[in-house]
XYZ file of C-alpha atoms in Angstrom:
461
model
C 64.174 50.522 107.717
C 65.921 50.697 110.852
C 68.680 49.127 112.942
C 70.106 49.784 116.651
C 73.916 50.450 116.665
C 75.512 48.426 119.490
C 78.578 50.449 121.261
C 81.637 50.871 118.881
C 79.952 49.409 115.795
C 77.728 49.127 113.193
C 73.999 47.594 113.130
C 74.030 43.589 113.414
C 75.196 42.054 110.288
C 76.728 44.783 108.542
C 80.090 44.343 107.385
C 81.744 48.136 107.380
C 84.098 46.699 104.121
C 81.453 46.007 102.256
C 78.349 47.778 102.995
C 76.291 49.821 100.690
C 74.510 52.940 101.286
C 70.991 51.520 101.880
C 69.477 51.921 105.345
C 66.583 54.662 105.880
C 67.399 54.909 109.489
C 70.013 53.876 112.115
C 69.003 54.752 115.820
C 71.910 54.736 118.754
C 70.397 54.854 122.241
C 72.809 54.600 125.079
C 75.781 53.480 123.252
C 77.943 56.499 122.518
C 80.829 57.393 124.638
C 82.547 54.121 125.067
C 86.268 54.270 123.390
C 88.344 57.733 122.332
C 86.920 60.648 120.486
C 88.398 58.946 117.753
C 86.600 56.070 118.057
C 83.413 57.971 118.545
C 84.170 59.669 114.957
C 84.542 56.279 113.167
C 81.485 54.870 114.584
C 79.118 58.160 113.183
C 81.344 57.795 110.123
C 80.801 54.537 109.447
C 76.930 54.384 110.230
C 76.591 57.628 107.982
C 78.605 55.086 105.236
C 75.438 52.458 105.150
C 72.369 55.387 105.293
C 71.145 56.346 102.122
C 71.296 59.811 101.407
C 69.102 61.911 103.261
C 69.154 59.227 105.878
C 68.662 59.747 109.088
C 70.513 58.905 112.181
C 68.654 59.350 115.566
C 71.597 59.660 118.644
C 71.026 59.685 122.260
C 73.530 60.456 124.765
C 74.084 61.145 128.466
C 74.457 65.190 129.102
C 77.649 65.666 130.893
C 76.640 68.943 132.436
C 73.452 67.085 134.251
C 75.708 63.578 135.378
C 77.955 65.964 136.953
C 75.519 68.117 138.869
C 75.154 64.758 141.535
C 78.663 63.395 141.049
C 79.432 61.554 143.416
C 83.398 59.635 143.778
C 82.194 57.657 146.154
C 78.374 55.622 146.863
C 76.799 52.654 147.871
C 73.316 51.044 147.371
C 71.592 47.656 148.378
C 69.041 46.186 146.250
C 67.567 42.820 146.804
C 70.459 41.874 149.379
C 73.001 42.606 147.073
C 75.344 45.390 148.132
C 76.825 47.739 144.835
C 79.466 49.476 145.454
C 80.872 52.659 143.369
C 84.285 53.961 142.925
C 84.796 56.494 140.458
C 86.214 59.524 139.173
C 85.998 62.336 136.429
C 89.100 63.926 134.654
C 87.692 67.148 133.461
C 91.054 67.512 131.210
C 89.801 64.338 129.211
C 85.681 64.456 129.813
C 85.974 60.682 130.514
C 84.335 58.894 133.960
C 86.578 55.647 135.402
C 86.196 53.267 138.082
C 84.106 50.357 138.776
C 81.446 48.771 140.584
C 81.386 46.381 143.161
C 78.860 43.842 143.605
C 78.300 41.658 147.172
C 75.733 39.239 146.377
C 73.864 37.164 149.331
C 75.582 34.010 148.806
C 78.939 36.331 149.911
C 80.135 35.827 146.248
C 81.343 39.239 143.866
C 82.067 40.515 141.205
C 83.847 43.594 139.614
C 82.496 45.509 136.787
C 84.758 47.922 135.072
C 83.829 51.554 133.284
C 85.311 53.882 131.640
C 83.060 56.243 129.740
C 83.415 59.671 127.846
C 80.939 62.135 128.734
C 80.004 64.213 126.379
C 78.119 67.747 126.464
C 75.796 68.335 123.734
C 77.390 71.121 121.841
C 80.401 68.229 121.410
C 77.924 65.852 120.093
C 76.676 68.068 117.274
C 80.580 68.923 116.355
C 81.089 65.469 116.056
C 78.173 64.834 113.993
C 79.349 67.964 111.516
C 82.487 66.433 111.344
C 81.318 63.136 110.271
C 78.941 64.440 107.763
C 75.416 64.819 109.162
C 73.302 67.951 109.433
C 71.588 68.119 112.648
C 67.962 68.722 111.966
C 66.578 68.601 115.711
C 67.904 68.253 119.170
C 65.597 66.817 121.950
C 65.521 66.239 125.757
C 64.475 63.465 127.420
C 63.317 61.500 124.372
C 60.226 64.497 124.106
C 60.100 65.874 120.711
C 60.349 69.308 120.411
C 61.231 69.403 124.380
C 64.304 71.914 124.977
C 67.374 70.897 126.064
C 68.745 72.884 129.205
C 71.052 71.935 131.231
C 69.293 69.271 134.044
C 68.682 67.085 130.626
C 69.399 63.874 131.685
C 69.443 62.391 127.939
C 70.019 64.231 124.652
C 68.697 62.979 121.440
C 70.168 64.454 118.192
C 67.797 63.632 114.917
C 70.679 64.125 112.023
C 70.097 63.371 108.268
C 73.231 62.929 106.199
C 74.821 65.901 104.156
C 74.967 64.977 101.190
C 77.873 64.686 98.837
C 78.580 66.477 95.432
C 78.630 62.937 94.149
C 75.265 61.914 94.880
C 73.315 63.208 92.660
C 75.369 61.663 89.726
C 74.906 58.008 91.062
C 72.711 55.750 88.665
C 71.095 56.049 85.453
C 67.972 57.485 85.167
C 64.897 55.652 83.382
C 62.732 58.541 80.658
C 64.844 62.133 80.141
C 67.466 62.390 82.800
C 67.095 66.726 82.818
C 70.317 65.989 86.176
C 72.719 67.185 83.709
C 73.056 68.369 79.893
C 75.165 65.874 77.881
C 73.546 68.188 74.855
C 75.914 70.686 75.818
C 79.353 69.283 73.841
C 77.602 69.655 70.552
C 77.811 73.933 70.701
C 81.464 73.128 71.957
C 82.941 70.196 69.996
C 84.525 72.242 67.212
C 86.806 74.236 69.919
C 87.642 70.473 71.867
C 89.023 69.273 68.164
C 90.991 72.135 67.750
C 92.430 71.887 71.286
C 93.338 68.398 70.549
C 94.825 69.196 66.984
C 97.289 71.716 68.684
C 98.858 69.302 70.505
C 101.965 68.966 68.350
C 102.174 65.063 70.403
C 100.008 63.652 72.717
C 102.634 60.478 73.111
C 104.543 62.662 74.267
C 102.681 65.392 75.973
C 101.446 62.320 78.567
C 104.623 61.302 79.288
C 105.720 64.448 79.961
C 106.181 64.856 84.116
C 106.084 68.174 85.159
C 107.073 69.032 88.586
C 107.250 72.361 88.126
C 103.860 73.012 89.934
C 101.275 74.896 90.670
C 101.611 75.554 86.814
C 101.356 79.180 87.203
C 103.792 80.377 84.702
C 102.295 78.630 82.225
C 98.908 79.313 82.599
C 98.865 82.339 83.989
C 99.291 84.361 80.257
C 96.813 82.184 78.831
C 94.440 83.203 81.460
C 94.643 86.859 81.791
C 94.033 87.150 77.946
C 90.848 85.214 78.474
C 89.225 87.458 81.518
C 91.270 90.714 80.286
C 93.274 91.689 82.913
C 97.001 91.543 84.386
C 97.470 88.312 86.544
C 100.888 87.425 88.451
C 101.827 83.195 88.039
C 101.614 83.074 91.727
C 98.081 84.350 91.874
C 97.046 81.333 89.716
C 97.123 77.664 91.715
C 95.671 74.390 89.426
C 94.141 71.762 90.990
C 92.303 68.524 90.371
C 89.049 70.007 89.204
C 86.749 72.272 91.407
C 85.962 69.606 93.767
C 89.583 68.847 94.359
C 90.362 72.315 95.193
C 87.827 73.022 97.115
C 88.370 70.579 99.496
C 92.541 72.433 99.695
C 90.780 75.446 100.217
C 88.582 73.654 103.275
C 92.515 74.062 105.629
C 91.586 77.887 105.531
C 88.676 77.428 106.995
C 90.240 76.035 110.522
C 88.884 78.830 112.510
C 85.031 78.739 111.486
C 83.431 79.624 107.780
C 79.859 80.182 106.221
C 79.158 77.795 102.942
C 76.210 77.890 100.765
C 77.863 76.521 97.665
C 79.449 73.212 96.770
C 78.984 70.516 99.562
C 82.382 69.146 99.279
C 83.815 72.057 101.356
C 81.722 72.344 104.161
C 82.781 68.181 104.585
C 86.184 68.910 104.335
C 85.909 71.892 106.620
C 84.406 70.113 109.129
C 86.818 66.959 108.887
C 89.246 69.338 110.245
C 87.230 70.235 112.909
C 86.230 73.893 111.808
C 83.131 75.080 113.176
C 79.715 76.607 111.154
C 80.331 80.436 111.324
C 83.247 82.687 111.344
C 85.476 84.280 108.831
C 85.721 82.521 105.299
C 82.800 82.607 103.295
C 82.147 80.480 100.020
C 79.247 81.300 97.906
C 78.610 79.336 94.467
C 78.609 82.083 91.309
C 75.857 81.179 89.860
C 74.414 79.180 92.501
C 72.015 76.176 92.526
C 68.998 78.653 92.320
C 70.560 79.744 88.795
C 70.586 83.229 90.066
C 74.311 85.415 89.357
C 75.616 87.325 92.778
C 76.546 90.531 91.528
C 80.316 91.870 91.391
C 79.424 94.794 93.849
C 77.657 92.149 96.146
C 80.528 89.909 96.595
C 82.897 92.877 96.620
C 80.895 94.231 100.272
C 80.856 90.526 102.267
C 81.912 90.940 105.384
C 84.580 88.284 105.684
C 88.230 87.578 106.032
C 88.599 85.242 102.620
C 85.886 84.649 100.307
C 85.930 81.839 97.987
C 83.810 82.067 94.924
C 82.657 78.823 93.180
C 82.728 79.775 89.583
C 82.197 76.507 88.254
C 79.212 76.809 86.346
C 80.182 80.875 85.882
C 81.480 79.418 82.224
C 78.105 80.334 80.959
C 78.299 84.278 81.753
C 80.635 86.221 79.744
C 84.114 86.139 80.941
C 84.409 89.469 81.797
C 81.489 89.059 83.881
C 84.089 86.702 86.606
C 84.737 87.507 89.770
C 88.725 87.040 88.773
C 87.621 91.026 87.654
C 87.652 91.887 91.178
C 91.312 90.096 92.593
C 92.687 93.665 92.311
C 89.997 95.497 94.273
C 89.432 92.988 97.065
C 91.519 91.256 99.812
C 91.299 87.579 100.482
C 89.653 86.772 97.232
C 89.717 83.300 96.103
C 88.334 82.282 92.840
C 87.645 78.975 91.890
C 87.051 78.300 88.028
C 86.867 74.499 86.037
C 86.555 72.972 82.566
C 83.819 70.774 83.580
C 80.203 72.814 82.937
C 80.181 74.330 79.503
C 83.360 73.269 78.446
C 82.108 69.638 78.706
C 85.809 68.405 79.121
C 85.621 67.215 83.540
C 87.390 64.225 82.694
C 90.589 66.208 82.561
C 90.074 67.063 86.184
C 91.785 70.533 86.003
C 90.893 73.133 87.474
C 92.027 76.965 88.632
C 92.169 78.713 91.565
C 92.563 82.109 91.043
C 93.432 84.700 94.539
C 94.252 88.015 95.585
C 97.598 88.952 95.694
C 97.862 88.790 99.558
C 96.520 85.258 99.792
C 98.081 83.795 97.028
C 100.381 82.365 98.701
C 98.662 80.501 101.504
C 96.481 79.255 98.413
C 99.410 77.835 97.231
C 100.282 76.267 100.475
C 96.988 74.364 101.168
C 96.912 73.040 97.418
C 97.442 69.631 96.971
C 100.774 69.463 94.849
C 101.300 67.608 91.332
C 97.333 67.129 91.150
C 97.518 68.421 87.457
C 98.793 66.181 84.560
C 100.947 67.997 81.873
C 98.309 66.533 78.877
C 95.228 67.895 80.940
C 96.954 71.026 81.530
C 98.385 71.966 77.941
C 94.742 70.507 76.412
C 92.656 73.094 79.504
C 94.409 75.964 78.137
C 94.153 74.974 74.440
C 90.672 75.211 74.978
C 90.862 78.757 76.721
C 93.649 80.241 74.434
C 90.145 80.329 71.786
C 88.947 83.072 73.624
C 84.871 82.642 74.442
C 84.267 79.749 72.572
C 81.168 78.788 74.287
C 79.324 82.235 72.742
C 77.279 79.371 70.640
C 76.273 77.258 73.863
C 75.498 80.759 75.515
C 72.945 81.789 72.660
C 71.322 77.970 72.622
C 70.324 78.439 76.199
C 68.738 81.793 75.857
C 66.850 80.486 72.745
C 65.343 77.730 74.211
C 65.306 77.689 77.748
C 62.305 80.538 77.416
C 60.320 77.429 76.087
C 61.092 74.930 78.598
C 59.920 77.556 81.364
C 56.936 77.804 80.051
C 56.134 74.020 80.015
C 56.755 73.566 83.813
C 53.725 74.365 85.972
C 55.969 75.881 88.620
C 59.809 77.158 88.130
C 62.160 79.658 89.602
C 63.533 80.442 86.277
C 67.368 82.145 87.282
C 69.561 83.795 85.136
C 68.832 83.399 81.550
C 72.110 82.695 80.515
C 72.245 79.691 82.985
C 70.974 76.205 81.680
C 68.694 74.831 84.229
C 66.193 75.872 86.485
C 64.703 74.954 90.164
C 61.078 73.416 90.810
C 59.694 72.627 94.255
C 59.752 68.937 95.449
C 55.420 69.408 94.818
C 55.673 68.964 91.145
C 58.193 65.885 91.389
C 54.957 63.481 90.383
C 54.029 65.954 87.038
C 57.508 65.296 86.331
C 57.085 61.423 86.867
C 54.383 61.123 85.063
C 56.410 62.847 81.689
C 59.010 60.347 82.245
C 61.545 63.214 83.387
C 64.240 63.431 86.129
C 65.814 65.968 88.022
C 68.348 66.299 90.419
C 67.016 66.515 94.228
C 68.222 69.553 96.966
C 67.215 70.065 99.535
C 64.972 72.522 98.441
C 63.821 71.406 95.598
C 64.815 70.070 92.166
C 67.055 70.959 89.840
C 66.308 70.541 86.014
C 68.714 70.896 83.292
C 67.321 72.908 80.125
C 67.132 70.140 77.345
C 69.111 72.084 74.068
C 69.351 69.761 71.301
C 66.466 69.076 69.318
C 66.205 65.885 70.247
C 65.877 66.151 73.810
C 63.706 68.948 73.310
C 61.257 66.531 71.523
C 61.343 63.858 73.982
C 60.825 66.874 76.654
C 58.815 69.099 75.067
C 56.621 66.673 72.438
């Protein structure tokens, strides 16, 4: 369940190559601080590599700001008839403490005893932890839960659970009716997938095809603005490796602080580079996990330098419903659309991000280049040249999902045009007990609307 983390390592018997995710726990009392920064970063990263996720990581650590209250360069101290002797010193440019200790036993023998330690204050400690993917969920003093930490705490002790990744919650099959996701969706959308495919004159060909003539704009710019109605410019339009790809681009214009309540995979790439929680880009997911839609007006009043909307489930509104509607209205607007939800066709990893004139261009500049092949491309926007093929998958999920509502005991039903709903973690054993599996957050669980008929059966009885 648990394991103590010696300084600059993992637990006892873990091999960082090849461990698996699969400790509940991993406490770290009085190691941390020994090496570089850099060295302090590996060690959380590699300890947050072997908890499972929601693990939790419990971190104590010397507060700088009381050790140097009673500094001292300079002391001595008998015990027992042995004489210690301390020489040290503190570079405040680097936070680290060097010297070493002398030690006169009775016999007249010695010995030296080297040290070199970085002292951290607390508000470092939780960056660090942000950076290497946890989610502080408590701080303590003195090992006292709930006990505040000032700034005479001695020792700080940081409870973290792991944030967890987008990827997560697609690990594993699931035993019963896996409601995680919809594969039921491709049937309302297959007939516009063969006709994508059919238009490709040669797919031979087409996959050989290198084009290095990227961020694609010029191509799929047209195609686009037909599909949402409105006028867009090839350099407003950047494609990427799917949403998660681009997301984690978009995470470099976040250096100076941002605000995320959508997908996960930015705020961990924001805070690789170091950015802190709060500040001027703000991503919200359109719809979010909730399955509620943030209106146009709403997003067009945040307060914020750039906002980044996740549309990557906004495939199941109409598409003049997009934020893309508001790119001429609103400065710093990025959106962020895929062909993943609805479209049923992630594999092709393509996605588009689409901005505001004014940041188009640092959009374009954070993107990862050549992360779209030429077959993926030309097959995406066969699939959107249709128009709103996914009117059918649309008019499924309002036809059914009423149904499905009814049959849960307690749901936060959303949007009707989205195709899941939220249940509190309280009604995960009714849903064990009917052989059906959701997806966990953190507040709750998500549950994908079953459309065909036979999932409904299995589901519904």
């Amino acid at each position: 369940m648990g394991a103590e983390t010696p300084p600059g390592g993992l637990p006892d018997g873990i091999d960082p190559a090849r461990a698996a995710p699969g400790f509940d726990a991993v406490v770290c009392v009085q190691a941390f601080g020994w090496g570089s920064d850099a060295d302090q970063l590996r060690l959380l990263r590699r300890v947050r590599s072997v908890l499972k996720p929601g693990g939790v990581l419990v971190l104590d650590h010397s507060n700088a700001t009381a050790i140097l209250r009673d500094y001292r360069s300079h002391a001595e101290a008998e015990v027992d008839g042995h004489t210690f002797t301390f020489e040290r010193r503190y570079d405040p440019l680097t936070g680290r403490s060097g010297g070493e200790v002398r030690v006169q036993r009775p016999d007249g023998s010695a010995c030296v005893l080297r040290d070199d330690v970085r002292l951290y204050h607390p508000a470092e400690v939780a960056s660090l932890l942000e950076r290497a993917g946890f989610v502080v969920a408590r701080v303590d003093a003195d090992f006292t839960p709930g006990a505040p930490v000032t700034a005479d705490t001695r020792y700080v002790q940081f409870v973290a659970t792991t944030r967890v990744s987008a990827l997560e919650g697609h690990r594993g099959a699931a035993e019963g009716v896996d409601l995680r996701w919809a594969p039921d969706e491709v049937e309302f959308v297959r007939p516009a997938i063969e006709r994508a495919w059919a238009s490709l004159a040669d797919v031979p060909e087409t996959a050989r095809r290198y084009d290095v003539a990227d961020p694609y704009g010029a191509k799929a710019a047209p195609v686009l603005q037909r599909y949402f109605g409105m006028f867009l410019e090839p350099e407003q339009v950047t494609c990427g490796a799917g949403a998660t790809g681009l997301l984690r681009s978009l995470a470099a214009l976040a250096v100076d602080g941002f605000t995320c309540t959508g997908h996960p995979e930015f705020a961990l790439a924001a805070a690789e580079l170091g950015a802190p929680r709060g500040g001027a880009v703000v991503v919200v997911d359109r719809p979010g996990v909730s399955g509620e839609v943030m209106g146009l007006d709403e997003i067009r009043e945040l307060e914020a330098d750039v906002v980044i909307v996740d549309e990557t489930c906004a495939a199941y509104l109409e598409p003049h419903d997009s934020a893309v509607r508001l790119l001429p209205h609103r400065r710093g607007l990025v959106v962020v659309r895929s062909m993943s939800k609805g479209y049923c066709c992630g594999g092709l990893r393509v996605g588009f991000a689409l901005a505001s004139k004014d940041i188009a261009r640092r959009v374009r500049e954070v993107a990862a280049p050549l992360a779209v092949s030429a077959l993926s491309l030309d097959l995406s926007l066969a699939l959107l040249g249709q128009g709103d093929v996914l009117r059918p998958l649309r008019e499924r999920i309002r036809a059914v999902k009423p149904s499905f509502v009814d049959l849960l005991p307690e749901v936060a039903p959303g949007d009707p045009r989205v195709p899941w709903v939220r249940v509190p973690a309280s009604v995960e054993g009714w849903l064990a007990e009917r052989g059906l599996r959701g997806k966990a957050l953190p507040d709750g669980i998500r549950l994908s609307v079953p459309l065909s008929e036979r999932r409904r059966r299995a589901v519904l009885g």
